[in-house]
mmCIF file of C-alpha atoms and ligand atoms in Angstrom:
data_model
loop_
_atom_site.group_PDB
_atom_site.id
_atom_site.type_symbol
_atom_site.label_atom_id
_atom_site.label_comp_id
_atom_site.label_asym_id
_atom_site.label_seq_id
_atom_site.Cartn_x
_atom_site.Cartn_y
_atom_site.Cartn_z
ATOM 1 C CA MET A 1093 88.859 91.987 86.620
ATOM 2 C CA ARG A 1094 86.686 94.817 87.506
ATOM 3 C CA ASN A 1095 88.446 98.169 88.290
ATOM 4 C CA TYR A 1096 86.767 99.972 91.171
ATOM 5 C CA TYR A 1097 86.696 103.788 91.624
ATOM 6 C CA ILE A 1098 87.138 105.012 95.236
ATOM 7 C CA ALA A 1099 86.991 108.578 95.732
ATOM 8 C CA GLY A 1100 87.561 110.681 98.955
ATOM 9 C CA ASN A 1101 85.161 113.621 99.602
ATOM 10 C CA TRP A 1102 87.135 115.537 102.157
ATOM 11 C CA LYS A 1103 84.189 118.099 102.582
ATOM 12 C CA MET A 1104 84.795 121.261 104.621
ATOM 13 C CA HIS A 1105 87.770 119.754 106.460
ATOM 14 C CA LYS A 1106 91.570 120.431 106.697
ATOM 15 C CA THR A 1107 93.866 123.543 106.237
ATOM 16 C CA VAL A 1108 96.234 123.535 103.275
ATOM 17 C CA ALA A 1109 99.145 121.849 105.577
ATOM 18 C CA GLU A 1110 96.629 119.282 107.032
ATOM 19 C CA SER A 1111 95.443 118.560 103.425
ATOM 20 C CA VAL A 1112 98.795 118.194 102.029
ATOM 21 C CA ALA A 1113 100.012 115.962 104.746
ATOM 22 C CA LEU A 1114 97.235 113.708 104.074
ATOM 23 C CA ALA A 1115 97.831 113.869 100.334
ATOM 24 C CA LYS A 1116 101.459 112.804 100.976
ATOM 25 C CA ALA A 1117 100.507 109.983 103.295
ATOM 26 C CA LEU A 1118 98.029 108.764 100.722
ATOM 27 C CA VAL A 1119 100.651 108.655 97.759
ATOM 28 C CA ALA A 1120 102.973 106.540 100.116
ATOM 29 C CA GLU A 1121 100.253 104.032 101.176
ATOM 30 C CA LEU A 1122 98.475 103.816 97.601
ATOM 31 C CA GLY A 1123 101.472 103.429 95.617
ATOM 32 C CA SER A 1124 100.458 99.918 94.547
ATOM 33 C CA CYS A 1125 97.041 100.294 94.651
ATOM 34 C CA GLY A 1126 95.374 98.800 91.538
ATOM 35 C CA GLU A 1127 91.961 100.742 91.791
ATOM 36 C CA ARG A 1128 91.174 104.372 90.464
ATOM 37 C CA VAL A 1129 91.669 106.643 93.413
ATOM 38 C CA MET A 1130 90.479 110.143 93.760
ATOM 39 C CA ILE A 1131 90.691 112.692 96.224
ATOM 40 C CA ALA A 1132 88.675 116.058 96.462
ATOM 41 C CA PRO A 1133 89.957 118.555 99.008
ATOM 42 C CA ALA A 1134 88.601 121.619 99.823
ATOM 43 C CA PHE A 1135 89.018 124.427 96.877
ATOM 44 C CA THR A 1136 91.572 126.322 99.298
ATOM 45 C CA ALA A 1137 93.642 123.169 99.060
ATOM 46 C CA LEU A 1138 93.488 122.139 95.618
ATOM 47 C CA SER A 1139 96.545 123.869 94.233
ATOM 48 C CA ALA A 1140 98.984 122.436 97.196
ATOM 49 C CA VAL A 1141 97.388 119.071 96.925
ATOM 50 C CA SER A 1142 97.667 119.084 93.290
ATOM 51 C CA GLU A 1143 101.575 119.489 93.802
ATOM 52 C CA ALA A 1144 101.701 116.836 96.522
ATOM 53 C CA ILE A 1145 100.326 114.360 94.434
ATOM 54 C CA LYS A 1146 102.073 115.091 91.233
ATOM 55 C CA GLY A 1147 103.340 111.981 89.478
ATOM 56 C CA SER A 1148 101.353 109.534 91.790
ATOM 57 C CA ARG A 1149 98.054 107.725 90.463
ATOM 58 C CA ILE A 1150 95.896 109.590 92.648
ATOM 59 C CA VAL A 1151 93.457 111.779 90.469
ATOM 60 C CA LEU A 1152 92.493 115.268 91.792
ATOM 61 C CA GLY A 1153 88.895 116.185 92.202
ATOM 62 C CA ALA A 1154 86.706 119.118 93.226
ATOM 63 C CA GLN A 1155 83.800 118.860 95.715
ATOM 64 C CA ASN A 1156 81.662 121.219 93.265
ATOM 65 C CA MET A 1157 81.824 123.728 90.590
ATOM 66 C CA GLY A 1158 80.142 126.806 89.484
ATOM 67 C CA PRO A 1159 77.739 126.562 86.504
ATOM 68 C CA GLU A 1160 79.495 129.039 84.402
ATOM 69 C CA THR A 1161 82.923 129.598 82.848
ATOM 70 C CA GLN A 1162 83.668 132.866 84.133
ATOM 71 C CA GLY A 1163 81.945 136.261 84.787
ATOM 72 C CA ALA A 1164 79.924 138.064 87.547
ATOM 73 C CA HIS A 1165 79.388 135.031 89.691
ATOM 74 C CA THR A 1166 80.533 135.923 93.181
ATOM 75 C CA GLY A 1167 81.856 132.822 95.235
ATOM 76 C CA GLU A 1168 81.692 130.430 92.337
ATOM 77 C CA VAL A 1169 84.523 128.514 90.979
ATOM 78 C CA SER A 1170 84.705 127.972 87.308
ATOM 79 C CA PRO A 1171 85.881 124.795 85.538
ATOM 80 C CA TRP A 1172 88.682 126.471 83.871
ATOM 81 C CA MET A 1173 90.124 127.395 87.193
ATOM 82 C CA LEU A 1174 89.838 123.839 88.567
ATOM 83 C CA LYS A 1175 91.601 122.612 85.186
ATOM 84 C CA ASP A 1176 94.202 125.206 85.841
ATOM 85 C CA LEU A 1177 95.096 123.458 89.034
ATOM 86 C CA GLY A 1178 95.102 119.782 87.511
ATOM 87 C CA VAL A 1179 91.487 118.789 88.609
ATOM 88 C CA ARG A 1180 90.150 116.201 86.361
ATOM 89 C CA ALA A 1181 87.039 115.050 88.250
ATOM 90 C CA VAL A 1182 84.300 116.993 89.954
ATOM 91 C CA ILE A 1183 81.668 116.055 92.589
ATOM 92 C CA LEU A 1184 78.213 117.384 91.451
ATOM 93 C CA GLY A 1185 74.831 117.562 93.074
ATOM 94 C CA HIS A 1186 76.051 116.063 96.410
ATOM 95 C CA SER A 1187 73.224 115.777 98.816
ATOM 96 C CA GLU A 1188 74.711 118.421 101.073
ATOM 97 C CA ARG A 1189 74.505 120.887 97.975
ATOM 98 C CA ARG A 1190 70.890 119.881 97.351
ATOM 99 C CA HIS A 1191 69.924 119.890 100.547
ATOM 100 C CA SER A 1192 71.639 122.523 102.500
ATOM 101 C CA TYR A 1193 72.252 124.903 99.348
ATOM 102 C CA GLY A 1194 69.035 124.289 97.473
ATOM 103 C CA GLU A 1195 70.811 122.953 94.169
ATOM 104 C CA SER A 1196 68.030 121.814 91.937
ATOM 105 C CA ASP A 1197 68.114 118.845 89.282
ATOM 106 C CA ALA A 1198 68.345 121.520 86.628
ATOM 107 C CA LEU A 1199 71.155 123.353 88.345
ATOM 108 C CA VAL A 1200 73.107 119.845 88.844
ATOM 109 C CA ASN A 1201 72.505 119.245 85.147
ATOM 110 C CA LYS A 1202 73.770 122.336 84.010
ATOM 111 C CA LYS A 1203 76.836 121.763 85.880
ATOM 112 C CA VAL A 1204 77.334 118.068 84.429
ATOM 113 C CA LEU A 1205 77.013 119.233 80.886
ATOM 114 C CA LEU A 1206 79.396 122.187 81.569
ATOM 115 C CA ALA A 1207 81.968 119.667 83.412
ATOM 116 C CA LEU A 1208 81.631 117.441 80.409
ATOM 117 C CA ALA A 1209 82.156 120.173 77.833
ATOM 118 C CA GLU A 1210 85.211 121.421 79.756
ATOM 119 C CA GLY A 1211 86.840 117.802 79.849
ATOM 120 C CA LEU A 1212 85.989 117.302 83.432
ATOM 121 C CA GLU A 1213 84.797 113.958 84.573
ATOM 122 C CA PRO A 1214 81.742 114.754 86.759
ATOM 123 C CA ILE A 1215 80.456 112.382 89.840
ATOM 124 C CA LEU A 1216 76.698 112.772 89.616
ATOM 125 C CA CYS A 1217 75.446 112.154 93.322
ATOM 126 C CA VAL A 1218 71.843 110.843 93.769
ATOM 127 C CA GLY A 1219 69.925 109.557 96.740
ATOM 128 C CA GLU A 1220 66.821 109.577 98.867
ATOM 129 C CA THR A 1221 66.143 110.943 102.169
ATOM 130 C CA LEU A 1222 64.623 108.424 104.890
ATOM 131 C CA GLU A 1223 61.411 110.177 104.794
ATOM 132 C CA GLU A 1224 61.265 109.819 101.013
ATOM 133 C CA ARG A 1225 62.469 106.054 101.295
ATOM 134 C CA GLU A 1226 59.741 105.244 103.926
ATOM 135 C CA ALA A 1227 57.233 106.641 101.933
ATOM 136 C CA GLY A 1228 58.076 104.440 99.041
ATOM 137 C CA ARG A 1229 59.551 106.985 96.862
ATOM 138 C CA LEU A 1230 62.918 105.896 96.588
ATOM 139 C CA GLU A 1231 62.846 104.905 92.917
ATOM 140 C CA ALA A 1232 60.842 107.995 91.870
ATOM 141 C CA VAL A 1233 63.371 110.341 93.591
ATOM 142 C CA VAL A 1234 66.520 108.446 92.471
ATOM 143 C CA GLY A 1235 65.084 107.949 88.889
ATOM 144 C CA THR A 1236 64.284 111.531 88.674
ATOM 145 C CA GLN A 1237 67.693 112.676 89.731
ATOM 146 C CA VAL A 1238 69.555 110.398 87.356
ATOM 147 C CA ARG A 1239 67.530 111.215 84.296
ATOM 148 C CA GLU A 1240 67.342 115.076 85.006
ATOM 149 C CA GLY A 1241 71.153 115.155 85.928
ATOM 150 C CA LEU A 1242 71.976 113.553 82.565
ATOM 151 C CA LYS A 1243 69.630 115.398 80.450
ATOM 152 C CA GLY A 1244 71.262 116.288 77.183
ATOM 153 C CA VAL A 1245 74.229 114.111 78.216
ATOM 154 C CA ARG A 1246 75.377 112.429 74.726
ATOM 155 C CA ALA A 1247 75.999 108.712 74.708
ATOM 156 C CA GLU A 1248 79.610 109.230 73.637
ATOM 157 C CA ASP A 1249 80.180 111.557 76.738
ATOM 158 C CA LEU A 1250 78.544 108.860 79.033
ATOM 159 C CA ALA A 1251 82.004 107.098 79.707
ATOM 160 C CA ALA A 1252 83.266 110.121 81.543
ATOM 161 C CA VAL A 1253 80.371 110.117 84.000
ATOM 162 C CA THR A 1254 80.190 108.427 87.175
ATOM 163 C CA ILE A 1255 77.249 108.151 89.509
ATOM 164 C CA ALA A 1256 77.311 108.142 93.275
ATOM 165 C CA TYR A 1257 74.287 106.507 95.186
ATOM 166 C CA GLU A 1258 74.305 108.300 98.589
ATOM 167 C CA PRO A 1259 71.362 107.640 100.741
ATOM 168 C CA VAL A 1260 70.981 110.884 102.550
ATOM 169 C CA TRP A 1261 70.340 108.977 105.743
ATOM 170 C CA ALA A 1262 73.510 107.037 105.741
ATOM 171 C CA ILE A 1263 75.882 109.943 105.197
ATOM 172 C CA GLY A 1264 77.833 110.696 108.048
ATOM 173 C CA THR A 1265 75.481 108.823 110.498
ATOM 174 C CA GLY A 1266 77.323 105.373 110.741
ATOM 175 C CA LYS A 1267 74.270 103.889 109.100
ATOM 176 C CA THR A 1268 75.268 102.128 106.202
ATOM 177 C CA ALA A 1269 72.684 100.694 103.602
ATOM 178 C CA THR A 1270 73.115 96.814 103.800
ATOM 179 C CA PRO A 1271 75.298 95.548 100.720
ATOM 180 C CA ASP A 1272 72.021 93.764 99.503
ATOM 181 C CA ASP A 1273 69.988 97.135 99.654
ATOM 182 C CA ALA A 1274 72.813 99.326 98.038
ATOM 183 C CA ASP A 1275 73.122 96.876 95.190
ATOM 184 C CA ALA A 1276 69.404 96.801 94.540
ATOM 185 C CA VAL A 1277 69.305 100.558 94.218
ATOM 186 C CA HIS A 1278 72.605 100.414 92.103
ATOM 187 C CA ALA A 1279 70.648 97.697 89.764
ATOM 188 C CA TYR A 1280 67.774 100.201 89.467
ATOM 189 C CA ILE A 1281 69.951 103.049 88.582
ATOM 190 C CA ARG A 1282 71.764 100.754 85.892
ATOM 191 C CA GLY A 1283 68.111 100.078 84.590
ATOM 192 C CA VAL A 1284 67.402 103.921 84.212
ATOM 193 C CA ILE A 1285 70.578 104.188 82.340
ATOM 194 C CA ALA A 1286 69.837 101.069 79.905
ATOM 195 C CA GLY A 1287 66.540 102.717 79.383
ATOM 196 C CA LEU A 1288 68.214 106.174 78.336
ATOM 197 C CA TYR A 1289 71.463 104.970 76.581
ATOM 198 C CA GLY A 1290 70.966 101.046 76.176
ATOM 199 C CA GLU A 1291 72.280 97.956 77.958
ATOM 200 C CA ALA A 1292 75.964 98.190 76.935
ATOM 201 C CA ALA A 1293 76.277 101.635 78.258
ATOM 202 C CA ALA A 1294 74.405 100.663 81.369
ATOM 203 C CA LYS A 1295 76.785 97.891 81.970
ATOM 204 C CA ALA A 1296 79.932 99.954 81.457
ATOM 205 C CA MET A 1297 78.388 102.835 83.888
ATOM 206 C CA CYS A 1298 80.605 103.149 87.133
ATOM 207 C CA ILE A 1299 78.208 103.584 90.153
ATOM 208 C CA GLN A 1300 79.607 104.313 93.501
ATOM 209 C CA TYR A 1301 78.097 103.819 96.663
ATOM 210 C CA GLY A 1302 78.639 106.526 99.494
ATOM 211 C CA GLY A 1303 77.301 106.600 102.985
ATOM 212 C CA SER A 1304 79.547 105.573 105.922
ATOM 213 C CA VAL A 1305 81.909 103.330 103.953
ATOM 214 C CA LYS A 1306 84.625 102.355 106.189
ATOM 215 C CA PRO A 1307 87.659 99.828 106.253
ATOM 216 C CA GLU A 1308 85.403 97.277 107.806
ATOM 217 C CA ASN A 1309 82.630 97.148 105.145
ATOM 218 C CA ALA A 1310 84.320 98.401 101.924
ATOM 219 C CA ALA A 1311 85.037 94.829 100.617
ATOM 220 C CA GLU A 1312 81.549 93.421 101.281
ATOM 221 C CA LEU A 1313 79.985 96.362 99.456
ATOM 222 C CA MET A 1314 82.587 96.145 96.543
ATOM 223 C CA ALA A 1315 81.884 92.554 96.254
ATOM 224 C CA LYS A 1316 78.324 93.256 94.907
ATOM 225 C CA PRO A 1317 77.810 92.969 91.284
ATOM 226 C CA ASN A 1318 76.484 96.504 90.857
ATOM 227 C CA ILE A 1319 78.756 98.527 93.269
ATOM 228 C CA ASP A 1320 81.643 99.833 91.280
ATOM 229 C CA GLY A 1321 83.276 101.963 93.835
ATOM 230 C CA ALA A 1322 82.939 104.143 96.753
ATOM 231 C CA LEU A 1323 82.426 107.737 97.667
ATOM 232 C CA VAL A 1324 83.975 108.009 100.950
ATOM 233 C CA GLY A 1325 83.363 111.035 103.338
ATOM 234 C CA GLY A 1326 84.495 110.912 106.915
ATOM 235 C CA ALA A 1327 86.903 107.775 106.392
ATOM 236 C CA SER A 1328 88.669 109.762 103.809
ATOM 237 C CA LEU A 1329 89.942 112.116 106.300
ATOM 238 C CA LYS A 1330 92.736 109.869 107.635
ATOM 239 C CA ALA A 1331 95.129 107.783 105.644
ATOM 240 C CA GLU A 1332 94.773 104.719 108.087
ATOM 241 C CA ASN A 1333 91.163 104.760 106.979
ATOM 242 C CA PHE A 1334 91.150 105.593 103.380
ATOM 243 C CA GLY A 1335 94.121 103.608 102.688
ATOM 244 C CA PRO A 1336 92.681 100.243 103.638
ATOM 245 C CA ILE A 1337 89.303 101.156 101.567
ATOM 246 C CA ALA A 1338 91.170 101.713 98.532
ATOM 247 C CA ASN A 1339 93.315 98.661 99.190
ATOM 248 C CA PHE A 1340 90.277 96.600 100.168
ATOM 249 C CA ARG A 1341 91.372 93.613 97.831
ATOM 250 C CA SER A 1342 94.553 93.173 99.421
HETATM 251 P P1 13P B 954 80.373 109.529 104.958
HETATM 252 O O1 13P B 954 81.423 108.664 104.416
HETATM 253 O O2 13P B 954 81.175 110.462 105.955
HETATM 254 O O3 13P B 954 79.007 109.014 105.273
HETATM 255 O O4 13P B 954 80.042 110.761 103.714
HETATM 256 C C1 13P B 954 79.637 110.161 102.498
HETATM 257 C C2 13P B 954 79.600 111.368 101.692
HETATM 258 O O5 13P B 954 78.772 112.098 101.596
HETATM 259 C C3 13P B 954 80.761 111.230 100.376
HETATM 260 O O6 13P B 954 80.336 112.221 99.574
#
């Protein structure tokens, strides 16, 4: 039976106290959840949430990471600092980082390589805008993001990498890609991985879908052969929504 990877990206939401309350509610709700579950609070809440989920099966993630380990990098957060707080996974190249803060494929790739070198598990986010999709450039855009994002990643490190397909037009809009549409893009991504690393690596690659995932559509998305999990934004902010998504099988 496939093991799914359900991750919550809390984005720029919640104070420390609110984050701890949500984390505790999720520990209670997901005690018997068989999937791999990750939550990524804001940097300011990582330490407190790390304490709140200690001893549970929930993995702690960060939403971003600086491209260096230390030095004169005002405003950045080092992988060393993340590991120090118990962070194991890190979301990289989220479309909001790419489009609102100008992160390039080269910068995202640098972060992916650094995360792997530091023993963190990167979630590499890829996805096309509506304009790109309508111009017939979906595969070119997503393919480039995957190839450039993974440049220099050794085959033996690939198991630590997750890819999240998040069509930009489906993020926070309530518009979900249909399960068939999402699955087709996931299959395309798997083909790109096969071209780079071979069939076995492509088959083993965990590819999450993200973009308006909610309790009502999680099961039908997860039923698709190429969808191995979810990266959830808005619906990860309440235990009564994220709980049923992670527990979509029960
Ligand atoms: P929504 O689930 O709010 O659409 O956000 C998706 C996302 O960006 C997760 O990283």
